[in-house]
Short mmCIF file of C-alpha atoms and ligand atoms in Angstrom, two decimals:
data_model
loop_
_atom_site.label_atom_id
_atom_site.label_comp_id
_atom_site.label_asym_id
_atom_site.label_seq_id
_atom_site.Cartn_x
_atom_site.Cartn_y
_atom_site.Cartn_z
CA MET A 1297 113.20 107.94 71.45
CA LYS A 1298 110.06 105.94 72.30
CA ILE A 1299 110.45 103.74 75.58
CA TYR A 1300 110.14 100.75 73.49
CA GLY A 1301 113.28 101.50 71.45
CA LYS A 1302 113.48 100.01 68.03
CA LYS A 1303 110.25 98.11 68.39
CA GLU A 1304 107.48 99.37 66.04
CA ILE A 1305 103.84 99.08 65.00
CA TRP A 1306 102.93 99.06 61.38
CA LEU A 1307 100.03 101.21 60.17
CA ILE A 1308 98.76 99.60 56.86
CA THR A 1309 96.21 101.67 55.17
CA GLY A 1310 93.77 100.01 52.66
CA SER A 1311 92.32 101.35 49.51
CA GLN A 1312 91.56 100.46 45.82
CA HIS A 1313 92.23 101.78 42.38
CA LEU A 1314 88.67 103.06 41.65
CA TYR A 1315 89.33 106.57 42.68
CA GLY A 1316 92.48 107.37 40.46
CA PRO A 1317 96.12 108.12 41.35
CA ALA A 1318 95.35 111.42 42.91
CA VAL A 1319 93.20 110.06 45.78
CA LEU A 1320 95.53 107.43 46.25
CA ARG A 1321 98.35 110.16 46.69
CA LYS A 1322 96.37 111.82 49.26
CA VAL A 1323 95.43 108.60 51.17
CA ALA A 1324 99.21 107.83 51.32
CA GLU A 1325 99.92 111.27 52.65
CA ASN A 1326 97.30 111.13 55.32
CA SER A 1327 98.61 107.91 56.51
CA GLU A 1328 101.92 109.11 56.87
CA THR A 1329 100.58 112.09 58.92
CA ILE A 1330 98.76 109.90 61.14
CA ALA A 1331 101.84 107.57 61.84
CA THR A 1332 104.03 110.54 62.54
CA SER A 1333 101.56 112.32 64.78
CA LEU A 1334 100.95 109.20 66.71
CA THR A 1335 104.87 108.49 66.99
CA SER A 1336 105.43 112.09 68.15
CA SER A 1337 102.43 111.90 70.58
CA ASP A 1338 103.12 111.72 74.32
CA ASN A 1339 100.26 109.30 74.56
CA ILE A 1340 101.85 106.79 72.55
CA SER A 1341 104.93 104.68 73.82
CA ILE A 1342 106.06 103.02 70.52
CA LYS A 1343 107.05 104.05 67.09
CA ILE A 1344 104.31 103.83 64.51
CA VAL A 1345 105.39 103.32 61.06
CA ALA A 1346 103.14 103.97 57.84
CA LYS A 1347 103.60 101.47 55.20
CA ASP A 1348 102.61 101.86 51.62
CA THR A 1349 98.88 101.91 50.88
CA VAL A 1350 97.76 98.52 49.83
CA THR A 1351 95.33 98.33 46.90
CA THR A 1352 95.54 94.62 45.56
CA PRO A 1353 95.64 91.28 47.08
CA SER A 1354 99.27 90.76 46.20
CA ASP A 1355 99.92 94.15 47.89
CA ILE A 1356 98.27 92.96 50.97
CA LEU A 1357 99.91 89.39 51.13
CA ALA A 1358 103.15 90.92 50.69
CA VAL A 1359 102.95 93.35 53.54
CA CYS A 1360 101.48 90.73 55.96
CA LEU A 1361 104.32 88.38 55.25
CA ALA A 1362 106.89 91.32 55.60
CA ALA A 1363 105.07 91.93 59.01
CA ASN A 1364 105.55 88.57 60.08
CA SER A 1365 109.08 88.33 59.37
CA ALA A 1366 110.23 92.15 60.57
CA GLU A 1367 111.90 91.45 63.67
CA ASN A 1368 110.99 94.89 65.14
CA CYS A 1369 107.54 94.83 64.31
CA VAL A 1370 105.25 93.68 67.22
CA GLY A 1371 101.91 94.28 65.58
CA VAL A 1372 99.94 96.18 62.85
CA ILE A 1373 97.20 98.74 62.63
CA LEU A 1374 94.89 98.33 59.80
CA TRP A 1375 92.96 100.94 58.48
CA MET A 1376 90.58 101.63 55.45
CA HIS A 1377 90.71 105.16 54.28
CA THR A 1378 88.58 104.43 51.33
CA PHE A 1379 86.53 101.22 50.62
CA SER A 1380 88.91 98.32 50.11
CA PRO A 1381 86.79 95.37 48.89
CA ALA A 1382 87.63 92.85 51.62
CA LYS A 1383 88.08 89.64 49.62
CA MET A 1384 91.29 91.20 48.74
CA TRP A 1385 92.29 90.77 52.44
CA ILE A 1386 91.56 87.25 52.90
CA GLY A 1387 95.07 85.91 51.76
CA GLY A 1388 96.98 88.49 53.87
CA LEU A 1389 94.74 88.07 56.99
CA LYS A 1390 95.29 84.23 56.85
CA VAL A 1391 98.94 84.35 57.02
CA LEU A 1392 99.33 87.38 59.28
CA HIS A 1393 100.97 86.16 62.42
CA LYS A 1394 101.43 89.38 64.28
CA PRO A 1395 98.46 90.64 66.41
CA TYR A 1396 96.46 93.36 64.55
CA MET A 1397 94.22 96.10 65.57
CA HIS A 1398 91.65 97.58 63.45
CA LEU A 1399 91.56 101.38 63.78
CA HIS A 1400 88.20 102.52 62.76
CA THR A 1401 88.93 106.28 62.27
CA GLN A 1402 88.68 108.85 59.62
CA PHE A 1403 91.63 111.31 58.47
CA ASN A 1404 88.94 114.24 58.61
CA ALA A 1405 87.41 115.15 61.90
CA ALA A 1406 84.38 117.22 61.75
CA LEU A 1407 81.97 117.05 58.70
CA PRO A 1408 82.52 120.18 56.39
CA PHE A 1409 78.86 120.90 56.08
CA SER A 1410 78.97 123.83 53.75
CA GLU A 1411 81.81 122.62 51.48
CA ILE A 1412 81.31 118.83 51.28
CA ASP A 1413 81.11 117.61 47.88
CA MET A 1414 81.55 113.87 46.21
CA ASP A 1415 85.30 114.41 46.04
CA PHE A 1416 85.27 114.57 49.78
CA MET A 1417 83.00 111.70 50.18
CA ASN A 1418 85.20 109.65 48.09
CA LEU A 1419 88.38 110.46 50.04
CA ASN A 1420 86.69 109.97 53.65
CA GLN A 1421 85.10 106.53 53.32
CA SER A 1422 86.31 104.73 56.38
CA ALA A 1423 82.64 104.67 57.76
CA HIS A 1424 81.70 102.02 55.33
CA GLY A 1425 85.15 100.92 53.99
CA ASP A 1426 86.10 99.70 57.66
CA ARG A 1427 82.67 97.87 57.93
CA GLU A 1428 83.54 95.96 54.85
CA PHE A 1429 86.91 95.16 56.17
CA GLY A 1430 85.56 94.37 59.45
CA HIS A 1431 83.33 91.82 58.09
CA ILE A 1432 86.13 89.69 56.51
CA GLY A 1433 87.81 89.44 60.07
CA THR A 1434 84.74 88.24 61.46
CA ARG A 1435 84.01 85.78 58.80
CA LEU A 1436 87.69 84.54 59.28
CA ARG A 1437 86.91 84.12 62.92
CA GLN A 1438 89.50 86.35 64.01
CA ASP A 1439 90.16 87.78 67.27
CA ARG A 1440 91.33 91.34 66.89
CA LYS A 1441 91.04 94.59 68.69
CA VAL A 1442 88.55 97.44 67.16
CA VAL A 1443 89.40 100.94 68.34
CA VAL A 1444 86.81 103.62 67.02
CA GLY A 1445 87.01 107.41 66.99
CA HIS A 1446 89.17 110.24 65.62
CA TRP A 1447 93.00 109.22 65.57
CA ALA A 1448 94.06 112.74 67.18
CA ALA A 1449 91.55 112.36 70.14
CA THR A 1450 93.39 111.81 73.49
CA SER A 1451 90.99 109.05 74.37
CA VAL A 1452 91.76 107.17 71.05
CA GLN A 1453 95.21 107.64 71.37
CA ALA A 1454 95.24 106.14 74.93
CA GLU A 1455 93.30 102.97 73.39
CA ILE A 1456 95.83 102.75 70.71
CA ASP A 1457 98.68 102.94 73.21
CA SER A 1458 96.88 100.05 75.35
CA TRP A 1459 96.95 97.86 72.57
CA CYS A 1460 100.42 98.57 71.52
CA ARG A 1461 101.53 97.79 75.06
CA VAL A 1462 99.66 94.49 74.78
CA ALA A 1463 101.36 93.59 71.56
CA MET A 1464 104.75 94.35 73.23
CA GLY A 1465 103.75 91.91 76.07
CA TRP A 1466 102.81 89.34 73.43
CA SER A 1467 105.98 89.93 71.56
CA GLU A 1468 107.87 89.47 74.79
CA SER A 1469 106.02 86.35 75.58
CA GLN A 1470 107.32 84.82 72.22
CA SER A 1471 110.71 85.31 73.10
CA LEU A 1472 110.69 84.79 76.65
CA LYS A 1473 112.93 82.36 78.51
CA ILE A 1474 112.41 81.33 82.12
CA ALA A 1475 114.81 79.71 84.36
CA ARG A 1476 113.79 77.42 86.95
CA PHE A 1477 116.31 76.86 89.81
CA GLY A 1478 115.00 73.45 91.32
CA ASP A 1479 111.38 72.26 90.70
CA ASN A 1480 108.12 72.61 92.08
CA MET A 1481 107.08 72.55 95.60
CA ARG A 1482 106.30 69.25 96.32
CA GLN A 1483 102.59 68.12 96.27
CA VAL A 1484 101.48 71.69 94.94
CA ALA A 1485 99.08 71.55 92.27
CA VAL A 1486 98.45 74.91 90.77
CA THR A 1487 102.11 75.81 90.06
CA GLU A 1488 102.52 72.72 88.07
CA GLY A 1489 101.42 72.74 84.36
CA ASP A 1490 102.31 71.45 80.80
CA LYS A 1491 105.43 73.31 79.77
CA VAL A 1492 104.89 71.91 76.13
CA SER A 1493 101.39 73.16 75.79
CA ALA A 1494 102.53 76.50 77.44
CA GLN A 1495 105.20 77.10 74.66
CA ILE A 1496 102.85 76.24 71.94
CA GLN A 1497 100.10 78.73 73.53
CA PHE A 1498 102.39 81.45 74.61
CA GLY A 1499 105.76 81.05 72.89
CA TYR A 1500 107.80 81.32 76.04
CA GLU A 1501 110.27 78.44 77.12
CA VAL A 1502 110.89 77.09 80.60
CA HIS A 1503 114.27 75.71 81.47
CA ALA A 1504 115.03 73.73 84.56
CA PHE A 1505 118.48 74.04 86.32
CA GLY A 1506 119.93 72.24 89.43
CA LEU A 1507 121.27 74.57 92.17
CA GLY A 1508 124.62 73.07 91.37
CA ASP A 1509 124.47 75.21 88.00
CA LEU A 1510 123.94 78.34 89.93
CA GLN A 1511 126.17 77.94 93.05
CA PRO A 1512 129.37 78.52 91.22
CA VAL A 1513 128.19 81.61 89.68
CA VAL A 1514 127.14 82.96 93.04
CA ASP A 1515 130.48 81.78 94.60
CA ALA A 1516 132.48 83.65 91.80
CA VAL A 1517 131.03 87.16 92.85
CA THR A 1518 133.89 89.05 94.29
CA ASP A 1519 134.13 90.93 97.53
CA ASP A 1520 134.57 94.13 95.58
CA GLU A 1521 131.46 93.60 93.74
CA VAL A 1522 129.58 92.66 96.98
CA ALA A 1523 130.83 96.05 98.52
CA GLY A 1524 129.65 98.07 95.50
CA GLN A 1525 126.35 96.53 95.71
CA ILE A 1526 125.87 97.45 99.63
CA GLU A 1527 126.55 100.95 98.68
CA THR A 1528 123.78 100.60 96.12
CA TYR A 1529 121.55 99.44 98.70
CA GLU A 1530 122.57 102.44 101.25
CA SER A 1531 121.53 104.58 98.57
CA GLU A 1532 118.15 103.23 97.62
CA TYR A 1533 116.75 102.12 100.88
CA VAL A 1534 116.35 102.89 104.44
CA VAL A 1535 118.90 100.67 105.85
CA SER A 1536 118.63 99.54 109.47
CA PRO A 1537 121.77 100.76 111.25
CA SER A 1538 122.38 97.31 112.83
CA LEU A 1539 122.73 95.82 109.48
CA LEU A 1540 126.03 97.62 108.88
CA THR A 1541 127.29 97.43 112.49
CA ASP A 1542 126.37 93.96 113.73
CA PRO A 1543 129.02 91.57 112.03
CA HIS A 1544 126.39 88.84 111.69
CA GLN A 1545 123.70 90.87 110.08
CA PHE A 1546 126.36 92.58 107.70
CA GLU A 1547 127.43 88.99 106.75
CA MET A 1548 123.68 88.07 105.92
CA LEU A 1549 123.45 91.19 103.65
CA LYS A 1550 126.40 90.27 101.77
CA ASN A 1551 124.84 86.77 101.15
CA GLU A 1552 122.04 88.67 99.53
CA ALA A 1553 124.31 90.86 97.46
CA ARG A 1554 126.35 87.79 96.20
CA LEU A 1555 123.04 86.05 95.46
CA GLU A 1556 121.52 89.08 93.65
CA LEU A 1557 124.75 89.55 91.57
CA GLY A 1558 125.06 85.66 90.80
CA MET A 1559 121.53 85.25 89.85
CA HIS A 1560 121.66 88.32 87.74
CA LYS A 1561 124.79 87.18 85.91
CA PHE A 1562 123.23 83.61 85.48
CA LEU A 1563 119.96 85.09 84.10
CA ASN A 1564 121.86 87.62 81.93
CA ASP A 1565 124.24 85.34 80.48
CA GLY A 1566 121.48 82.94 79.53
CA GLY A 1567 119.07 85.47 78.18
CA PHE A 1568 116.53 84.85 80.67
CA GLY A 1569 113.81 87.36 81.49
CA ALA A 1570 112.13 85.30 84.50
CA PHE A 1571 113.01 82.86 86.93
CA THR A 1572 111.65 80.75 89.76
CA ASN A 1573 113.13 79.05 92.85
CA CYS A 1574 111.66 77.01 95.66
CA PHE A 1575 112.57 76.90 99.34
CA GLU A 1576 112.66 73.08 99.06
CA ASN A 1577 115.65 73.26 96.65
CA LEU A 1578 118.25 75.27 98.22
CA THR A 1579 121.24 72.78 98.31
CA GLY A 1580 124.48 74.90 98.02
CA MET A 1581 122.76 78.34 98.65
CA THR A 1582 123.19 80.18 101.82
CA ASN A 1583 119.76 80.86 102.17
CA LEU A 1584 116.24 81.27 100.16
CA PRO A 1585 116.90 84.57 98.35
CA GLY A 1586 114.99 87.77 99.88
CA LEU A 1587 116.27 91.05 98.88
CA ALA A 1588 118.14 89.47 95.89
CA THR A 1589 114.88 88.30 94.45
CA GLN A 1590 112.94 91.51 95.36
CA ARG A 1591 115.74 93.51 93.56
CA LEU A 1592 115.91 91.37 90.48
CA MET A 1593 112.06 91.90 90.21
CA SER A 1594 112.28 95.59 90.45
CA GLN A 1595 114.90 95.50 87.62
CA GLY A 1596 112.39 93.88 85.39
CA TYR A 1597 112.78 90.04 85.97
CA GLY A 1598 109.66 88.08 86.27
CA TYR A 1599 109.80 85.67 89.25
CA GLY A 1600 107.28 82.91 90.75
CA ALA A 1601 108.14 81.26 94.13
CA GLU A 1602 107.88 77.43 94.80
CA GLY A 1603 108.54 76.77 91.00
CA ASP A 1604 105.65 78.79 89.61
CA TRP A 1605 106.82 79.40 86.05
CA LYS A 1606 103.37 80.59 85.00
CA THR A 1607 103.25 83.47 87.31
CA SER A 1608 106.94 84.08 86.61
CA ALA A 1609 106.03 84.58 83.05
CA MET A 1610 103.18 86.90 83.68
CA VAL A 1611 105.17 89.11 86.09
CA ARG A 1612 107.64 89.69 83.44
CA ILE A 1613 105.00 90.11 80.58
CA ALA A 1614 103.14 92.74 82.66
CA LYS A 1615 106.32 94.48 83.53
CA VAL A 1616 106.97 94.83 79.84
CA MET A 1617 103.44 95.97 79.11
CA SER A 1618 103.69 98.53 81.78
CA LYS A 1619 107.14 99.93 80.93
CA GLY A 1620 107.44 103.64 81.71
CA ARG A 1621 104.18 103.79 83.63
CA PHE A 1622 103.76 104.88 87.20
CA GLY A 1623 102.39 101.63 88.71
CA GLY A 1624 104.50 98.47 89.64
CA THR A 1625 103.98 95.03 89.39
CA SER A 1626 104.99 92.00 91.57
CA PHE A 1627 104.78 88.22 92.30
CA MET A 1628 101.93 88.07 95.05
CA GLU A 1629 100.04 85.83 97.22
CA ASP A 1630 96.66 86.08 98.90
CA TYR A 1631 98.17 85.53 102.42
CA THR A 1632 95.65 86.24 105.22
CA TYR A 1633 92.30 87.87 105.80
CA ASN A 1634 90.99 90.59 107.78
CA PHE A 1635 87.35 90.10 108.19
CA GLY A 1636 85.31 93.01 109.51
CA ALA A 1637 83.07 95.94 108.25
CA THR A 1638 84.85 95.63 104.79
CA ASP A 1639 86.64 92.17 104.35
CA GLN A 1640 90.30 92.72 103.25
CA VAL A 1641 93.19 90.72 102.02
CA LEU A 1642 96.59 90.94 103.28
CA GLY A 1643 98.84 90.03 100.26
CA ALA A 1644 102.51 89.05 101.01
CA HIS A 1645 104.82 86.20 100.61
CA MET A 1646 107.68 84.56 102.38
CA LEU A 1647 109.96 87.40 101.26
CA GLU A 1648 109.44 87.84 97.61
CA VAL A 1649 107.35 90.95 96.78
CA CYS A 1650 108.75 93.62 94.32
CA PRO A 1651 109.30 96.93 95.62
CA SER A 1652 108.11 98.51 92.43
CA ILE A 1653 104.71 98.61 94.07
CA ALA A 1654 105.84 100.23 97.42
CA ASP A 1655 104.21 103.54 98.68
CA ALA A 1656 107.50 104.93 100.09
CA LYS A 1657 111.20 104.20 100.07
CA PRO A 1658 111.62 100.47 101.56
CA LYS A 1659 113.34 99.61 104.73
CA LEU A 1660 116.09 97.05 104.54
CA GLU A 1661 116.37 94.74 107.45
CA VAL A 1662 117.35 91.33 108.50
CA HIS A 1663 114.88 88.94 110.34
CA LEU A 1664 114.81 85.11 110.98
CA HIS A 1665 113.08 83.27 108.23
CA THR A 1666 111.39 80.03 109.34
CA ILE A 1667 109.68 78.39 106.45
CA GLY A 1668 111.55 75.48 104.75
CA CYS A 1669 115.03 76.90 105.82
CA ARG A 1670 115.78 78.32 109.17
CA ASN A 1671 118.06 81.64 108.34
CA ASP A 1672 118.46 85.17 109.13
CA ILE A 1673 117.69 86.86 105.57
CA ALA A 1674 118.01 90.37 104.44
CA ARG A 1675 114.68 91.61 102.98
CA LEU A 1676 112.88 94.91 101.94
CA LEU A 1677 110.01 95.96 104.12
CA PHE A 1678 107.17 98.25 102.66
CA THR A 1679 103.55 98.75 102.11
CA GLY A 1680 101.83 98.52 98.56
CA LYS A 1681 100.67 101.88 97.31
CA ALA A 1682 96.96 102.69 97.59
CA GLY A 1683 94.75 102.67 94.54
CA PRO A 1684 93.25 100.38 92.04
CA ALA A 1685 95.18 97.26 91.08
CA ILE A 1686 94.52 93.83 89.50
CA ASN A 1687 95.57 90.37 90.39
CA ILE A 1688 96.19 88.11 87.48
CA SER A 1689 96.44 84.29 87.68
CA VAL A 1690 97.17 81.97 84.63
CA ILE A 1691 96.27 78.43 85.38
CA ASP A 1692 96.62 75.18 83.38
CA MET A 1693 93.12 73.54 83.13
CA GLY A 1694 94.81 70.16 81.58
CA THR A 1695 93.44 70.73 78.21
CA ARG A 1696 93.80 74.49 77.94
CA PHE A 1697 94.99 77.66 79.76
CA ARG A 1698 92.75 80.07 81.43
CA MET A 1699 93.46 83.70 82.88
CA ILE A 1700 91.55 84.95 85.88
CA ILE A 1701 91.69 88.69 86.79
CA ASN A 1702 90.40 90.23 89.73
CA GLU A 1703 90.14 94.10 90.16
CA VAL A 1704 90.98 95.18 93.77
CA ASP A 1705 91.34 98.56 95.68
CA THR A 1706 94.40 98.58 97.69
CA VAL A 1707 94.16 100.60 100.68
CA ASN A 1708 96.52 102.10 103.30
CA PRO A 1709 96.38 99.75 106.50
CA SER A 1710 94.44 101.41 109.49
CA GLN A 1711 97.37 100.50 111.94
CA GLU A 1712 101.02 99.65 111.70
CA LEU A 1713 102.06 96.02 111.40
CA PRO A 1714 105.26 96.40 113.46
CA ASN A 1715 105.97 92.76 113.93
CA LEU A 1716 105.45 91.71 110.23
CA PRO A 1717 108.81 91.10 108.93
CA VAL A 1718 107.83 91.01 105.08
CA ALA A 1719 106.67 93.41 102.52
CA LYS A 1720 102.72 93.53 102.06
CA ALA A 1721 99.85 95.18 100.24
CA LEU A 1722 96.33 95.33 101.82
CA TRP A 1723 93.36 95.33 99.52
CA VAL A 1724 89.72 95.07 99.05
CA PRO A 1725 88.52 92.88 96.14
CA ARG A 1726 85.78 93.79 93.90
CA PRO A 1727 82.86 93.62 94.16
CA ASN A 1728 83.71 92.28 97.66
CA LEU A 1729 85.77 89.38 99.30
CA SER A 1730 82.76 87.17 99.52
CA ILE A 1731 81.91 87.16 95.83
CA ALA A 1732 85.50 87.83 94.39
CA ALA A 1733 87.00 84.75 96.59
CA ALA A 1734 84.07 82.58 95.69
CA SER A 1735 84.40 83.34 91.85
CA TRP A 1736 88.21 83.07 92.13
CA ILE A 1737 87.87 79.56 93.70
CA HIS A 1738 85.38 78.44 91.15
CA ALA A 1739 87.30 79.69 88.38
CA GLY A 1740 90.38 77.60 89.74
CA GLY A 1741 92.57 80.75 90.28
CA ALA A 1742 96.04 80.10 92.18
CA HIS A 1743 97.09 81.24 95.56
CA HIS A 1744 99.88 83.09 93.59
CA SER A 1745 99.11 86.06 91.43
CA THR A 1746 100.64 88.90 89.23
CA TYR A 1747 99.83 91.90 91.21
CA THR A 1748 99.78 95.06 89.23
CA GLN A 1749 99.09 98.76 89.21
CA GLY A 1750 100.50 99.11 85.78
CA ILE A 1751 98.28 97.45 83.38
CA SER A 1752 94.31 97.58 83.11
CA THR A 1753 91.80 94.80 83.15
CA GLU A 1754 91.24 95.42 79.48
CA GLU A 1755 94.80 95.10 78.72
CA ALA A 1756 95.16 91.75 80.45
CA VAL A 1757 92.09 90.70 78.51
CA ASP A 1758 93.42 91.71 75.25
CA LEU A 1759 96.54 89.89 76.17
CA ALA A 1760 94.61 86.66 76.95
CA GLU A 1761 92.87 87.15 73.47
CA MET A 1762 96.21 87.54 71.68
CA ALA A 1763 97.22 84.19 73.31
CA GLY A 1764 93.97 82.57 72.43
CA ILE A 1765 92.83 81.66 76.02
CA GLU A 1766 89.92 82.21 78.18
CA ALA A 1767 89.81 85.32 80.37
CA VAL A 1768 87.57 85.49 83.31
CA VAL A 1769 87.28 89.03 84.93
CA ILE A 1770 86.13 89.40 88.59
CA ASP A 1771 84.91 93.05 89.02
CA ALA A 1772 82.61 95.41 90.46
CA THR A 1773 79.59 93.72 88.44
CA THR A 1774 80.47 90.02 88.99
CA THR A 1775 77.92 87.65 90.73
CA VAL A 1776 78.79 84.06 91.51
CA ARG A 1777 75.73 82.73 89.74
CA GLY A 1778 76.71 84.73 86.65
CA LEU A 1779 80.29 83.71 86.93
CA LYS A 1780 79.55 79.93 87.09
CA THR A 1781 77.29 80.18 83.96
CA GLU A 1782 79.88 82.21 82.19
CA LEU A 1783 82.61 79.33 83.05
CA ARG A 1784 80.23 76.56 81.68
CA HIS A 1785 79.66 78.59 78.65
CA ASN A 1786 83.19 79.17 78.19
CA ALA A 1787 83.93 75.59 78.66
CA ALA A 1788 81.75 74.72 75.77
CA TYR A 1789 83.27 77.37 73.53
CA TYR A 1790 86.88 76.48 74.14
CA HIS A 1791 86.29 72.85 73.89
CA LEU A 1792 84.67 73.24 70.47
CA ASN A 1793 87.12 75.87 69.13
CA GLN A 1794 90.41 73.85 69.94
CA GLY A 1795 89.05 70.96 67.89
CA ALA A 1796 90.16 67.36 68.22
MN1 LIG B 461 103.77 80.65 97.66
#
């Protein structure tokens, strides 16, 4: 079983009737071989299903309509085994709503120099068949992925898998529901936005709830359920001994267990994949959830603090895209700087950083929380794993959305931070803090981000492309001047592209 279960990508192979039934039989057989091989490959995380070879405009239209309505189909791979005159594809491509990848491959790998004849040439025509097909995609002004190379090569399969994961993220975005407990942090700009435009652009729904909706669900959690949860905590974390022996601390831990189970039930019953809350809206709650939110994120829920529904959605989508991969994904905030020989960013939040990014077993402790509400709160403490990561911010520009991506290198802190009572990650942004932060600020990036070691820059950009929004990448090659020029060019493009 693939990690995405019943979800699948269709492989649709194009041809035409010019070459006779024997060639078409071979084309169909080869498509089936490719789909079966990709599905059984460890490099591919989703089932690839070969559909019948299409040779006429009506075949093509029918399979595109079928892909649109097939619940488990999250995208299609299109490939021309032979020549397939591209006007035949106009009708189908115009109605296709699922994302498509154009796989520019060839069934046969090496050229059989000593044996090659015209039969071989007629069967293996992708080199020009795919160019004819590619032309119509460009003529239709369609954004799509083009992957080039032999389908059995590891590097090509890695590219195919990357795109399939993005298609899964996009599929998740279409059906995602986000619960907002309370509203936005008062006066904060970047966490606001147009939820109607977001639903039109990304598909996801944002639903607000008063804390009075959540409180009875939390209060209904039983003592037995709480006790069971404490056992789970003891098995998964390094639990500070005082947490279990000090009656007050133990009570605070039980509060978190109740909050976690209550929020989980609320989200699960309502079909929500992500949530937000806000320290300014806690009426009826014992405290701002700490451990509870951290654990819900590690179970796959998206989260955004201070009502940040855009980041919450992006955290959830990145978690879906990176399913089964080693690197984790968390809600994050650029918190404070370490200026020095190499300028660094200490990323953290009041409490809510996901343990999926931890470099070791997290510690579970109770500390006094002083922002917004003053409470002793149980939380997980850890350091983010060293290695490459990206920070992603999706912002509302008023007339459209923009995604900003900064590549960073997370490092091990050179010293302990014994008095810091929250989880953290320390990183060096590429190309350096000076250029990266200036670029991020010019691009309008939020103070919140989706921090991930589970998806690549290219995958994030592909997601933006599927969503039809601008992607601004800040990486080792970025200059502030170049980035500002790019922003101006993009402003013109997106303004013209979206029409009146
Ligand atoms: Mn914040």
